[in-house]
Amino acid sequence: MDAAARGTRFATMLDADSSTINLMLGEAGIREAAAAWPEHCSERWFAGRLSAAQVAFATIEPALLRELVTDAWRNRAPAALRRTLD
């Protein structure tokens, strides 16, 4: 079983021609990113629930993108693995 099948997907890029990525930051993280950086981040809803922050990676500063991707990974990574990296 791959990681996505276990529900551990932390980022998706639904369209290879798009300049956006969806980051699974958790509901609070999604709302925070959309409020803090509305020029780069917006809420992505799927099946009636808030599911990701849609991030325009073509216009965002690399350091901020790195921070958001790391936050999305930490949001989905197993606790034991997160502890080894802290």
Short mmCIF file of C-alpha atoms in Angstrom, two decimals:
data_model
loop_
_atom_site.label_atom_id
_atom_site.label_comp_id
_atom_site.label_asym_id
_atom_site.label_seq_id
_atom_site.Cartn_x
_atom_site.Cartn_y
_atom_site.Cartn_z
CA MET A 1 0.00 0.00 0.00
CA ASP A 2 1.44 3.38 -0.93
CA ALA A 3 1.44 6.45 1.33
CA ALA A 4 -1.47 8.09 -0.47
CA ALA A 5 -3.59 4.99 0.02
CA ARG A 6 -2.99 5.16 3.79
CA GLY A 7 -4.29 8.74 3.92
CA THR A 8 -0.87 10.33 4.40
CA ARG A 9 -0.87 12.51 1.29
CA PHE A 10 0.30 15.98 2.31
CA ALA A 11 0.39 17.72 -1.10
CA THR A 12 -1.19 17.32 -4.52
CA MET A 13 -0.74 18.91 -7.89
CA LEU A 14 -3.93 18.08 -9.76
CA ASP A 15 -2.97 19.55 -13.11
CA ALA A 16 0.58 19.35 -14.43
CA ASP A 17 0.02 22.57 -16.39
CA SER A 18 -1.15 24.46 -13.32
CA SER A 19 1.01 26.74 -11.23
CA THR A 20 -0.72 25.74 -7.99
CA ILE A 21 -0.21 23.04 -5.42
CA ASN A 22 -2.67 21.88 -2.76
CA LEU A 23 -1.19 21.53 0.73
CA MET A 24 -3.01 19.59 3.46
CA LEU A 25 -2.30 21.87 6.41
CA GLY A 26 -5.28 20.94 8.56
CA GLU A 27 -8.27 23.23 8.88
CA ALA A 28 -6.59 25.77 11.18
CA GLY A 29 -3.44 25.87 9.03
CA ILE A 30 -5.44 26.29 5.82
CA ARG A 31 -7.41 29.20 7.24
CA GLU A 32 -4.23 30.78 8.65
CA ALA A 33 -2.36 30.54 5.34
CA ALA A 34 -5.28 31.98 3.36
CA ALA A 35 -5.62 34.88 5.82
CA ALA A 36 -1.89 35.61 6.13
CA TRP A 37 -0.96 35.34 2.44
CA PRO A 38 -4.15 35.84 0.37
CA GLU A 39 -2.08 36.80 -2.67
CA HIS A 40 -0.58 33.27 -2.69
CA CYS A 41 -2.96 31.01 -0.74
CA SER A 42 -6.66 30.25 -0.88
CA GLU A 43 -9.00 27.72 0.69
CA ARG A 44 -9.65 24.58 -1.37
CA TRP A 45 -12.93 22.80 -0.66
CA PHE A 46 -13.64 19.23 -1.73
CA ALA A 47 -16.84 17.26 -1.15
CA GLY A 48 -18.20 19.97 1.11
CA ARG A 49 -15.22 20.20 3.44
CA LEU A 50 -12.15 22.37 3.74
CA SER A 51 -9.41 20.10 2.46
CA ALA A 52 -6.29 22.08 1.49
CA ALA A 53 -4.60 25.40 0.98
CA GLN A 54 -4.21 26.04 -2.71
CA VAL A 55 -0.85 27.76 -3.15
CA ALA A 56 0.27 29.63 -6.26
CA PHE A 57 3.87 28.49 -6.25
CA ALA A 58 4.84 30.56 -9.28
CA THR A 59 4.52 33.79 -7.28
CA ILE A 60 5.39 32.78 -3.72
CA GLU A 61 8.79 33.30 -2.13
CA PRO A 62 10.75 30.03 -2.02
CA ALA A 63 11.32 30.24 1.77
CA LEU A 64 7.60 30.62 2.45
CA LEU A 65 6.74 27.77 0.09
CA ARG A 66 9.31 25.57 1.84
CA GLU A 67 7.77 26.46 5.22
CA LEU A 68 4.24 25.65 4.04
CA VAL A 69 5.27 22.33 2.45
CA THR A 70 7.11 21.39 5.66
CA ASP A 71 4.04 22.29 7.73
CA ALA A 72 1.82 20.15 5.47
CA TRP A 73 4.24 17.22 5.79
CA ARG A 74 4.35 17.58 9.58
CA ASN A 75 0.56 17.71 9.65
CA ARG A 76 0.35 14.25 8.02
CA ALA A 77 3.57 12.53 9.13
CA PRO A 78 3.44 9.87 11.85
CA ALA A 79 4.22 11.30 15.30
CA ALA A 80 7.22 8.99 15.74
CA LEU A 81 8.81 10.27 12.54
CA ARG A 82 8.12 13.91 13.41
CA ARG A 83 9.83 13.41 16.79
CA THR A 84 13.01 12.11 15.13
CA LEU A 85 13.33 15.32 13.13
CA ASP A 86 12.65 17.82 15.93
#
